[in-house]
Amino acid sequence: MNNDYGVRATAFQGKVRGFAAVTTHMLGEMQQRLHTWPVASAALGRTVSTAAMMGMMLKNKSDKLTIQIQGDGPLGQIVVDADSQGTVRGYVTHPAVDLPLNAVGKLDVAKAVGAGTLNVVKDLGLKEPYRGSVRLISGELGEDFTYYLTVSEQIPSAVGVGVLVDRDASILASGGFIIQMMPGAEEELIRELEAKISETPSVTELLQKGARPEDLLTRILGEETNILAEQPLRFQCHCSRERIRNTLKSLGPKELESIIEEKGEAEVICHFCNEVYQVSKEELESLI
């Protein structure tokens, strides 16, 4: 049963806004489809939760965004797409990565991701998409998303994301929060919330105890929390046979003739959902 959803809230007379999400079910589906090992699931899940919450920040129905983590660690690239309607999909280049636990006995996401860049592309229906990019400052991702929102989008933010993976590699919990300071937030309020965030238990600890998205926010914002909207969240891939045909057609006649000559047919696997599309010789010929 899919119990994933996100919430959007304000607090302190609109001086603070917050987003929180539980993404356990959708990450579980991705894990089963992509066969991610624990550290890959943790990195993908932290990105999925952030993308889902950033999707809730989008204003129009057709708006969508892509988060790309390009690190030099063994995971390779992490790519997650999200839209304003709560659908999310994502993948990691190398899902079967196994690393020793880090110094505090946790999955070593920072080492798995490595050094590199965090890129965000937003399609807002304008002539050109919005693009933002920052260097990865830790590779743990929560800190990196905090840095991105504060530096690139110029909104002082705090991001907390976490994933709890079971011994059989299945997903026990996934989710997170984003707290943002709006214009007019006093230094005293900022310091108060920073202290509150630092003393708040980890996201995974709270989710393990049954916390809902609104609980993640009220834990930090207290009674001032005003929930404005609730958004169901779900995994959804947009691949289809028609899209695969169009992708193959874009290769051009010469490349298609080479595929027919060498293999006789084509097998296309979607990065995001692992769906396999077999394309026959006759179908390839019809695309030339």
PDB file of C-alpha atoms in Angstrom:
ATOM      1  CA  MET A   1       0.000   0.000   0.000  1.00  0.00           C
ATOM      2  CA  ASN A   2       1.364   3.408  -0.998  1.00  0.00           C
ATOM      3  CA  ASN A   3       1.345   5.772   1.994  1.00  0.00           C
ATOM      4  CA  ASP A   4       3.841   8.212   0.489  1.00  0.00           C
ATOM      5  CA  TYR A   5       2.918  11.876   0.594  1.00  0.00           C
ATOM      6  CA  GLY A   6       4.388  15.300   1.155  1.00  0.00           C
ATOM      7  CA  VAL A   7       3.195  18.441   2.927  1.00  0.00           C
ATOM      8  CA  ARG A   8       3.794  22.148   2.431  1.00  0.00           C
ATOM      9  CA  ALA A   9       3.589  24.512   5.405  1.00  0.00           C
ATOM     10  CA  THR A  10       4.371  27.986   6.700  1.00  0.00           C
ATOM     11  CA  ALA A  11       5.216  29.176  10.191  1.00  0.00           C
ATOM     12  CA  PHE A  12       5.990  32.334  12.148  1.00  0.00           C
ATOM     13  CA  GLN A  13       3.645  34.616  10.147  1.00  0.00           C
ATOM     14  CA  GLY A  14       5.011  33.396   6.826  1.00  0.00           C
ATOM     15  CA  LYS A  15       8.645  34.081   7.700  1.00  0.00           C
ATOM     16  CA  VAL A  16       9.422  30.370   7.407  1.00  0.00           C
ATOM     17  CA  ARG A  17       8.184  27.762   4.980  1.00  0.00           C
ATOM     18  CA  GLY A  18       8.615  24.038   5.229  1.00  0.00           C
ATOM     19  CA  PHE A  19       8.250  20.909   3.125  1.00  0.00           C
ATOM     20  CA  ALA A  20       8.370  17.313   4.289  1.00  0.00           C
ATOM     21  CA  ALA A  21       7.864  13.963   2.597  1.00  0.00           C
ATOM     22  CA  VAL A  22       7.751  10.245   3.217  1.00  0.00           C
ATOM     23  CA  THR A  23       8.996   8.334   0.146  1.00  0.00           C
ATOM     24  CA  THR A  24       9.348   4.812   1.552  1.00  0.00           C
ATOM     25  CA  HIS A  25       7.028   3.074  -0.918  1.00  0.00           C
ATOM     26  CA  MET A  26       8.370   4.725  -4.075  1.00  0.00           C
ATOM     27  CA  LEU A  27      11.983   4.081  -3.085  1.00  0.00           C
ATOM     28  CA  GLY A  28      11.040   0.471  -2.334  1.00  0.00           C
ATOM     29  CA  GLU A  29       9.668   0.117  -5.854  1.00  0.00           C
ATOM     30  CA  MET A  30      12.803   1.666  -7.332  1.00  0.00           C
ATOM     31  CA  GLN A  31      14.980  -0.669  -5.248  1.00  0.00           C
ATOM     32  CA  GLN A  32      13.090  -3.711  -6.535  1.00  0.00           C
ATOM     33  CA  ARG A  33      13.227  -2.538 -10.154  1.00  0.00           C
ATOM     34  CA  LEU A  34      16.843  -1.346 -10.173  1.00  0.00           C
ATOM     35  CA  HIS A  35      18.248  -3.883  -7.651  1.00  0.00           C
ATOM     36  CA  THR A  36      20.115  -1.182  -5.737  1.00  0.00           C
ATOM     37  CA  TRP A  37      22.405  -2.284  -2.920  1.00  0.00           C
ATOM     38  CA  PRO A  38      22.080  -0.475   0.443  1.00  0.00           C
ATOM     39  CA  VAL A  39      24.502   2.427  -0.089  1.00  0.00           C
ATOM     40  CA  ALA A  40      23.050   3.075  -3.569  1.00  0.00           C
ATOM     41  CA  SER A  41      19.517   2.978  -2.112  1.00  0.00           C
ATOM     42  CA  ALA A  42      20.534   5.496   0.562  1.00  0.00           C
ATOM     43  CA  ALA A  43      22.026   7.927  -1.966  1.00  0.00           C
ATOM     44  CA  LEU A  44      19.145   7.515  -4.409  1.00  0.00           C
ATOM     45  CA  GLY A  45      16.543   7.834  -1.634  1.00  0.00           C
ATOM     46  CA  ARG A  46      18.013  11.064  -0.249  1.00  0.00           C
ATOM     47  CA  THR A  47      17.877  12.520  -3.769  1.00  0.00           C
ATOM     48  CA  VAL A  48      14.356  11.177  -4.392  1.00  0.00           C
ATOM     49  CA  SER A  49      12.989  12.766  -1.211  1.00  0.00           C
ATOM     50  CA  THR A  50      14.598  16.114  -2.021  1.00  0.00           C
ATOM     51  CA  ALA A  51      13.323  16.018  -5.607  1.00  0.00           C
ATOM     52  CA  ALA A  52       9.795  15.198  -4.400  1.00  0.00           C
ATOM     53  CA  MET A  53       9.841  18.186  -2.025  1.00  0.00           C
ATOM     54  CA  MET A  54      11.331  20.504  -4.644  1.00  0.00           C
ATOM     55  CA  GLY A  55       8.573  19.311  -6.981  1.00  0.00           C
ATOM     56  CA  MET A  56       6.085  20.646  -4.437  1.00  0.00           C
ATOM     57  CA  MET A  57       7.728  24.072  -4.790  1.00  0.00           C
ATOM     58  CA  LEU A  58       6.841  24.215  -8.503  1.00  0.00           C
ATOM     59  CA  LYS A  59       3.881  26.458  -9.321  1.00  0.00           C
ATOM     60  CA  ASN A  60       2.339  25.112 -12.559  1.00  0.00           C
ATOM     61  CA  LYS A  61       0.891  21.684 -13.389  1.00  0.00           C
ATOM     62  CA  SER A  62       3.318  21.104 -16.265  1.00  0.00           C
ATOM     63  CA  ASP A  63       6.451  22.205 -14.346  1.00  0.00           C
ATOM     64  CA  LYS A  64       9.118  19.566 -13.738  1.00  0.00           C
ATOM     65  CA  LEU A  65      12.714  19.287 -12.592  1.00  0.00           C
ATOM     66  CA  THR A  66      15.730  17.017 -12.761  1.00  0.00           C
ATOM     67  CA  ILE A  67      18.389  16.625 -10.085  1.00  0.00           C
ATOM     68  CA  GLN A  68      21.704  15.214 -11.264  1.00  0.00           C
ATOM     69  CA  ILE A  69      24.490  14.246  -8.875  1.00  0.00           C
ATOM     70  CA  GLN A  70      27.720  13.863 -10.820  1.00  0.00           C
ATOM     71  CA  GLY A  71      30.300  12.464  -8.414  1.00  0.00           C
ATOM     72  CA  ASP A  72      33.587  10.647  -8.961  1.00  0.00           C
ATOM     73  CA  GLY A  73      32.719   7.888  -6.465  1.00  0.00           C
ATOM     74  CA  PRO A  74      31.795   4.293  -7.389  1.00  0.00           C
ATOM     75  CA  LEU A  75      28.048   5.062  -7.718  1.00  0.00           C
ATOM     76  CA  GLY A  76      28.660   7.203 -10.809  1.00  0.00           C
ATOM     77  CA  GLN A  77      25.722   9.437 -11.614  1.00  0.00           C
ATOM     78  CA  ILE A  78      22.425   9.816  -9.734  1.00  0.00           C
ATOM     79  CA  VAL A  79      19.531  11.222 -11.767  1.00  0.00           C
ATOM     80  CA  VAL A  80      16.048  11.944 -10.386  1.00  0.00           C
ATOM     81  CA  ASP A  81      13.081  13.512 -12.203  1.00  0.00           C
ATOM     82  CA  ALA A  82      10.110  15.003 -10.320  1.00  0.00           C
ATOM     83  CA  ASP A  83       7.100  17.110 -11.240  1.00  0.00           C
ATOM     84  CA  SER A  84       4.543  19.316  -9.517  1.00  0.00           C
ATOM     85  CA  GLN A  85       2.002  16.469  -9.474  1.00  0.00           C
ATOM     86  CA  GLY A  86       3.965  14.215  -7.127  1.00  0.00           C
ATOM     87  CA  THR A  87       5.436  11.740  -9.608  1.00  0.00           C
ATOM     88  CA  VAL A  88       9.101  10.844  -9.229  1.00  0.00           C
ATOM     89  CA  ARG A  89      11.533   8.496 -10.956  1.00  0.00           C
ATOM     90  CA  GLY A  90      15.288   8.031 -10.635  1.00  0.00           C
ATOM     91  CA  TYR A  91      18.307   5.838 -11.159  1.00  0.00           C
ATOM     92  CA  VAL A  92      21.945   5.437 -10.184  1.00  0.00           C
ATOM     93  CA  THR A  93      24.585   4.424 -12.758  1.00  0.00           C
ATOM     94  CA  HIS A  94      26.127   1.651 -10.646  1.00  0.00           C
ATOM     95  CA  PRO A  95      23.490   0.220  -8.255  1.00  0.00           C
ATOM     96  CA  ALA A  96      25.608  -2.714  -7.013  1.00  0.00           C
ATOM     97  CA  VAL A  97      28.181  -0.834  -4.914  1.00  0.00           C
ATOM     98  CA  ASP A  98      29.380  -2.299  -1.626  1.00  0.00           C
ATOM     99  CA  LEU A  99      31.493  -0.253   0.792  1.00  0.00           C
ATOM    100  CA  PRO A 100      32.489  -0.659   4.441  1.00  0.00           C
ATOM    101  CA  LEU A 101      30.424   1.372   6.916  1.00  0.00           C
ATOM    102  CA  ASN A 102      31.776   4.828   7.722  1.00  0.00           C
ATOM    103  CA  ALA A 103      33.462   5.905  10.983  1.00  0.00           C
ATOM    104  CA  VAL A 104      30.114   6.217  12.812  1.00  0.00           C
ATOM    105  CA  GLY A 105      28.798   2.866  11.592  1.00  0.00           C
ATOM    106  CA  LYS A 106      26.503   4.258   8.896  1.00  0.00           C
ATOM    107  CA  LEU A 107      26.256   3.604   5.151  1.00  0.00           C
ATOM    108  CA  ASP A 108      29.120   5.559   3.572  1.00  0.00           C
ATOM    109  CA  VAL A 109      27.116   7.675   1.123  1.00  0.00           C
ATOM    110  CA  ALA A 110      29.814  10.377   0.966  1.00  0.00           C
ATOM    111  CA  LYS A 111      32.448   7.912  -0.243  1.00  0.00           C
ATOM    112  CA  ALA A 112      30.015   6.258  -2.646  1.00  0.00           C
ATOM    113  CA  VAL A 113      29.123   9.626  -4.205  1.00  0.00           C
ATOM    114  CA  GLY A 114      32.588  11.202  -4.103  1.00  0.00           C
ATOM    115  CA  ALA A 115      33.514  14.725  -5.185  1.00  0.00           C
ATOM    116  CA  GLY A 116      31.774  16.475  -8.046  1.00  0.00           C
ATOM    117  CA  THR A 117      28.757  18.636  -8.822  1.00  0.00           C
ATOM    118  CA  LEU A 118      25.064  18.877  -8.015  1.00  0.00           C
ATOM    119  CA  ASN A 119      23.015  20.101 -10.977  1.00  0.00           C
ATOM    120  CA  VAL A 120      19.337  21.065 -11.091  1.00  0.00           C
ATOM    121  CA  VAL A 121      17.382  21.689 -14.287  1.00  0.00           C
ATOM    122  CA  LYS A 122      13.843  23.096 -14.057  1.00  0.00           C
ATOM    123  CA  ASP A 123      11.462  23.045 -17.012  1.00  0.00           C
ATOM    124  CA  LEU A 124       9.028  25.855 -16.201  1.00  0.00           C
ATOM    125  CA  GLY A 125       7.494  26.121 -19.676  1.00  0.00           C
ATOM    126  CA  LEU A 126       9.786  29.005 -20.643  1.00  0.00           C
ATOM    127  CA  LYS A 127      11.963  29.238 -23.744  1.00  0.00           C
ATOM    128  CA  GLU A 128      15.007  28.030 -21.826  1.00  0.00           C
ATOM    129  CA  PRO A 129      15.069  25.761 -18.742  1.00  0.00           C
ATOM    130  CA  TYR A 130      16.454  27.112 -15.470  1.00  0.00           C
ATOM    131  CA  ARG A 131      19.834  25.577 -14.634  1.00  0.00           C
ATOM    132  CA  GLY A 132      21.631  25.707 -11.310  1.00  0.00           C
ATOM    133  CA  SER A 133      24.879  24.021 -10.321  1.00  0.00           C
ATOM    134  CA  VAL A 134      27.081  23.838  -7.224  1.00  0.00           C
ATOM    135  CA  ARG A 135      30.025  21.709  -6.200  1.00  0.00           C
ATOM    136  CA  LEU A 136      29.343  18.871  -3.789  1.00  0.00           C
ATOM    137  CA  ILE A 137      30.559  19.996  -0.375  1.00  0.00           C
ATOM    138  CA  SER A 138      30.203  16.691   1.499  1.00  0.00           C
ATOM    139  CA  GLY A 139      28.680  13.959  -0.684  1.00  0.00           C
ATOM    140  CA  GLU A 140      26.285  13.096   2.162  1.00  0.00           C
ATOM    141  CA  LEU A 141      23.678  14.920   0.015  1.00  0.00           C
ATOM    142  CA  GLY A 142      21.578  16.520   2.763  1.00  0.00           C
ATOM    143  CA  GLU A 143      24.302  19.121   3.307  1.00  0.00           C
ATOM    144  CA  ASP A 144      24.777  19.412  -0.448  1.00  0.00           C
ATOM    145  CA  PHE A 145      21.089  20.149  -1.075  1.00  0.00           C
ATOM    146  CA  THR A 146      21.196  22.703   1.765  1.00  0.00           C
ATOM    147  CA  TYR A 147      24.167  24.366   0.062  1.00  0.00           C
ATOM    148  CA  TYR A 148      22.477  24.300  -3.357  1.00  0.00           C
ATOM    149  CA  LEU A 149      19.226  25.926  -2.169  1.00  0.00           C
ATOM    150  CA  THR A 150      21.075  28.548  -0.116  1.00  0.00           C
ATOM    151  CA  VAL A 151      23.708  29.446  -2.725  1.00  0.00           C
ATOM    152  CA  SER A 152      22.138  28.764  -6.114  1.00  0.00           C
ATOM    153  CA  GLU A 153      18.493  29.599  -5.362  1.00  0.00           C
ATOM    154  CA  GLN A 154      19.492  32.135  -2.685  1.00  0.00           C
ATOM    155  CA  ILE A 155      16.998  30.914  -0.080  1.00  0.00           C
ATOM    156  CA  PRO A 156      18.597  30.150   3.326  1.00  0.00           C
ATOM    157  CA  SER A 157      17.606  26.516   3.828  1.00  0.00           C
ATOM    158  CA  ALA A 158      18.110  23.417   5.934  1.00  0.00           C
ATOM    159  CA  VAL A 159      17.620  19.979   4.381  1.00  0.00           C
ATOM    160  CA  GLY A 160      17.345  16.749   6.356  1.00  0.00           C
ATOM    161  CA  VAL A 161      16.961  13.478   4.437  1.00  0.00           C
ATOM    162  CA  GLY A 162      17.406   9.863   5.427  1.00  0.00           C
ATOM    163  CA  VAL A 163      16.921   6.273   4.311  1.00  0.00           C
ATOM    164  CA  LEU A 164      16.745   3.145   6.448  1.00  0.00           C
ATOM    165  CA  VAL A 165      17.652  -0.078   4.635  1.00  0.00           C
ATOM    166  CA  ASP A 166      16.883  -3.555   5.989  1.00  0.00           C
ATOM    167  CA  ARG A 167      19.379  -6.424   6.031  1.00  0.00           C
ATOM    168  CA  ASP A 168      17.763  -7.944   2.936  1.00  0.00           C
ATOM    169  CA  ALA A 169      18.313  -4.605   1.079  1.00  0.00           C
ATOM    170  CA  SER A 170      14.593  -3.705   1.190  1.00  0.00           C
ATOM    171  CA  ILE A 171      13.578  -0.183   2.208  1.00  0.00           C
ATOM    172  CA  LEU A 172      12.263   0.285   5.748  1.00  0.00           C
ATOM    173  CA  ALA A 173      11.923   4.077   5.670  1.00  0.00           C
ATOM    174  CA  SER A 174      12.736   7.052   3.450  1.00  0.00           C
ATOM    175  CA  GLY A 175      11.878  10.727   3.725  1.00  0.00           C
ATOM    176  CA  GLY A 176      12.984  14.176   4.747  1.00  0.00           C
ATOM    177  CA  PHE A 177      12.286  17.860   5.317  1.00  0.00           C
ATOM    178  CA  ILE A 178      13.265  21.252   3.924  1.00  0.00           C
ATOM    179  CA  ILE A 179      13.018  24.367   6.104  1.00  0.00           C
ATOM    180  CA  GLN A 180      13.439  27.734   4.339  1.00  0.00           C
ATOM    181  CA  MET A 181      13.761  31.269   5.669  1.00  0.00           C
ATOM    182  CA  MET A 182      11.669  33.834   3.856  1.00  0.00           C
ATOM    183  CA  PRO A 183      12.432  37.578   3.640  1.00  0.00           C
ATOM    184  CA  GLY A 184      11.745  39.184   7.014  1.00  0.00           C
ATOM    185  CA  ALA A 185      12.996  36.281   9.134  1.00  0.00           C
ATOM    186  CA  GLU A 186      14.937  37.798  12.051  1.00  0.00           C
ATOM    187  CA  GLU A 187      18.403  36.585  13.054  1.00  0.00           C
ATOM    188  CA  GLU A 188      17.024  35.485  16.420  1.00  0.00           C
ATOM    189  CA  LEU A 189      14.416  33.258  14.724  1.00  0.00           C
ATOM    190  CA  ILE A 190      17.061  31.799  12.406  1.00  0.00           C
ATOM    191  CA  ARG A 191      19.330  30.979  15.363  1.00  0.00           C
ATOM    192  CA  GLU A 192      16.403  29.448  17.261  1.00  0.00           C
ATOM    193  CA  LEU A 193      15.492  27.159  14.347  1.00  0.00           C
ATOM    194  CA  GLU A 194      19.120  26.216  13.706  1.00  0.00           C
ATOM    195  CA  ALA A 195      19.362  25.096  17.348  1.00  0.00           C
ATOM    196  CA  LYS A 196      16.086  23.184  17.037  1.00  0.00           C
ATOM    197  CA  ILE A 197      17.266  21.400  13.883  1.00  0.00           C
ATOM    198  CA  SER A 198      20.617  20.458  15.450  1.00  0.00           C
ATOM    199  CA  GLU A 199      18.900  18.831  18.451  1.00  0.00           C
ATOM    200  CA  THR A 200      16.270  17.030  16.372  1.00  0.00           C
ATOM    201  CA  PRO A 201      16.825  13.251  16.030  1.00  0.00           C
ATOM    202  CA  SER A 202      17.786  11.974  12.579  1.00  0.00           C
ATOM    203  CA  VAL A 203      15.081  11.658   9.928  1.00  0.00           C
ATOM    204  CA  THR A 204      15.471   7.874   9.863  1.00  0.00           C
ATOM    205  CA  GLU A 205      15.072   7.673  13.642  1.00  0.00           C
ATOM    206  CA  LEU A 206      11.858   9.713  13.485  1.00  0.00           C
ATOM    207  CA  LEU A 207      10.456   7.751  10.517  1.00  0.00           C
ATOM    208  CA  GLN A 208      11.273   4.463  12.229  1.00  0.00           C
ATOM    209  CA  LYS A 209       9.065   5.610  15.116  1.00  0.00           C
ATOM    210  CA  GLY A 210       6.196   6.248  12.714  1.00  0.00           C
ATOM    211  CA  ALA A 211       6.612   9.990  12.069  1.00  0.00           C
ATOM    212  CA  ARG A 212       4.474  11.427   9.270  1.00  0.00           C
ATOM    213  CA  PRO A 213       5.609  14.350   7.076  1.00  0.00           C
ATOM    214  CA  GLU A 214       3.719  16.865   9.249  1.00  0.00           C
ATOM    215  CA  ASP A 215       5.420  15.412  12.343  1.00  0.00           C
ATOM    216  CA  LEU A 216       8.841  16.114  10.830  1.00  0.00           C
ATOM    217  CA  LEU A 217       7.883  19.787  10.471  1.00  0.00           C
ATOM    218  CA  THR A 218       6.126  20.275  13.823  1.00  0.00           C
ATOM    219  CA  ARG A 219       9.155  18.731  15.534  1.00  0.00           C
ATOM    220  CA  ILE A 220      11.153  21.753  14.320  1.00  0.00           C
ATOM    221  CA  LEU A 221       8.567  24.508  13.854  1.00  0.00           C
ATOM    222  CA  GLY A 222       6.377  23.600  16.829  1.00  0.00           C
ATOM    223  CA  GLU A 223       2.826  24.855  17.253  1.00  0.00           C
ATOM    224  CA  GLU A 224       3.479  27.609  14.717  1.00  0.00           C
ATOM    225  CA  THR A 225       3.235  25.027  11.894  1.00  0.00           C
ATOM    226  CA  ASN A 226       0.429  25.792   9.459  1.00  0.00           C
ATOM    227  CA  ILE A 227      -0.064  22.928   6.974  1.00  0.00           C
ATOM    228  CA  LEU A 228      -1.170  24.442   3.656  1.00  0.00           C
ATOM    229  CA  ALA A 229      -1.311  21.430   1.338  1.00  0.00           C
ATOM    230  CA  GLU A 230      -0.842  17.681   1.178  1.00  0.00           C
ATOM    231  CA  GLN A 231       0.489  15.977  -1.976  1.00  0.00           C
ATOM    232  CA  PRO A 232       0.320  12.215  -2.689  1.00  0.00           C
ATOM    233  CA  LEU A 233       3.682  10.980  -4.020  1.00  0.00           C
ATOM    234  CA  ARG A 234       4.355   8.017  -6.290  1.00  0.00           C
ATOM    235  CA  PHE A 235       6.956   6.428  -8.525  1.00  0.00           C
ATOM    236  CA  GLN A 236       6.052   6.746 -12.188  1.00  0.00           C
ATOM    237  CA  CYS A 237       8.190   6.217 -15.266  1.00  0.00           C
ATOM    238  CA  HIS A 238       7.305   7.940 -18.520  1.00  0.00           C
ATOM    239  CA  CYS A 239       8.923   5.432 -20.848  1.00  0.00           C
ATOM    240  CA  SER A 240       6.788   3.777 -23.535  1.00  0.00           C
ATOM    241  CA  ARG A 241       7.220   1.855 -26.748  1.00  0.00           C
ATOM    242  CA  GLU A 242       6.442   5.020 -28.704  1.00  0.00           C
ATOM    243  CA  ARG A 243       9.182   6.969 -26.891  1.00  0.00           C
ATOM    244  CA  ILE A 244      11.650   4.143 -27.524  1.00  0.00           C
ATOM    245  CA  ARG A 245      10.735   4.209 -31.222  1.00  0.00           C
ATOM    246  CA  ASN A 246      11.298   7.967 -31.338  1.00  0.00           C
ATOM    247  CA  THR A 247      14.662   7.600 -29.594  1.00  0.00           C
ATOM    248  CA  LEU A 248      15.763   4.948 -32.073  1.00  0.00           C
ATOM    249  CA  LYS A 249      14.511   7.031 -34.999  1.00  0.00           C
ATOM    250  CA  SER A 250      16.611   9.978 -33.793  1.00  0.00           C
ATOM    251  CA  LEU A 251      19.753   7.839 -34.301  1.00  0.00           C
ATOM    252  CA  GLY A 252      19.333   8.279 -38.060  1.00  0.00           C
ATOM    253  CA  PRO A 253      19.193   5.795 -40.969  1.00  0.00           C
ATOM    254  CA  LYS A 254      22.929   5.016 -41.009  1.00  0.00           C
ATOM    255  CA  GLU A 255      23.046   3.980 -37.326  1.00  0.00           C
ATOM    256  CA  LEU A 256      19.813   1.960 -37.617  1.00  0.00           C
ATOM    257  CA  GLU A 257      21.132   0.118 -40.684  1.00  0.00           C
ATOM    258  CA  SER A 258      24.299  -0.692 -38.713  1.00  0.00           C
ATOM    259  CA  ILE A 259      22.197  -2.129 -35.823  1.00  0.00           C
ATOM    260  CA  ILE A 260      20.169  -4.251 -38.259  1.00  0.00           C
ATOM    261  CA  GLU A 261      23.338  -5.516 -39.944  1.00  0.00           C
ATOM    262  CA  GLU A 262      25.159  -6.324 -36.690  1.00  0.00           C
ATOM    263  CA  LYS A 263      22.356  -7.577 -34.433  1.00  0.00           C
ATOM    264  CA  GLY A 264      19.231  -7.929 -36.527  1.00  0.00           C
ATOM    265  CA  GLU A 265      17.169  -6.382 -33.729  1.00  0.00           C
ATOM    266  CA  ALA A 266      17.503  -3.948 -30.825  1.00  0.00           C
ATOM    267  CA  GLU A 267      17.065  -4.310 -27.088  1.00  0.00           C
ATOM    268  CA  VAL A 268      16.487  -1.068 -25.208  1.00  0.00           C
ATOM    269  CA  ILE A 269      16.454  -0.937 -21.393  1.00  0.00           C
ATOM    270  CA  CYS A 270      14.998   2.086 -19.585  1.00  0.00           C
ATOM    271  CA  HIS A 271      17.477   3.477 -17.018  1.00  0.00           C
ATOM    272  CA  PHE A 272      14.662   4.601 -14.730  1.00  0.00           C
ATOM    273  CA  CYS A 273      12.490   1.480 -14.440  1.00  0.00           C
ATOM    274  CA  ASN A 274      14.551  -1.354 -15.993  1.00  0.00           C
ATOM    275  CA  GLU A 275      11.763  -2.111 -18.490  1.00  0.00           C
ATOM    276  CA  VAL A 276      13.140  -4.037 -21.469  1.00  0.00           C
ATOM    277  CA  TYR A 277      11.897  -3.210 -24.984  1.00  0.00           C
ATOM    278  CA  GLN A 278      12.608  -5.650 -27.801  1.00  0.00           C
ATOM    279  CA  VAL A 279      12.515  -4.003 -31.221  1.00  0.00           C
ATOM    280  CA  SER A 280      12.347  -6.380 -34.186  1.00  0.00           C
ATOM    281  CA  LYS A 281      14.201  -6.062 -37.479  1.00  0.00           C
ATOM    282  CA  GLU A 282      10.943  -5.155 -39.252  1.00  0.00           C
ATOM    283  CA  GLU A 283      10.210  -2.425 -36.724  1.00  0.00           C
ATOM    284  CA  LEU A 284      13.732  -1.018 -37.070  1.00  0.00           C
ATOM    285  CA  GLU A 285      13.382  -1.001 -40.856  1.00  0.00           C
ATOM    286  CA  SER A 286      10.122   0.944 -40.556  1.00  0.00           C
ATOM    287  CA  LEU A 287      12.012   3.695 -38.717  1.00  0.00           C
ATOM    288  CA  ILE A 288      14.513   4.267 -41.542  1.00  0.00           C
TER     289      ILE A 288
END
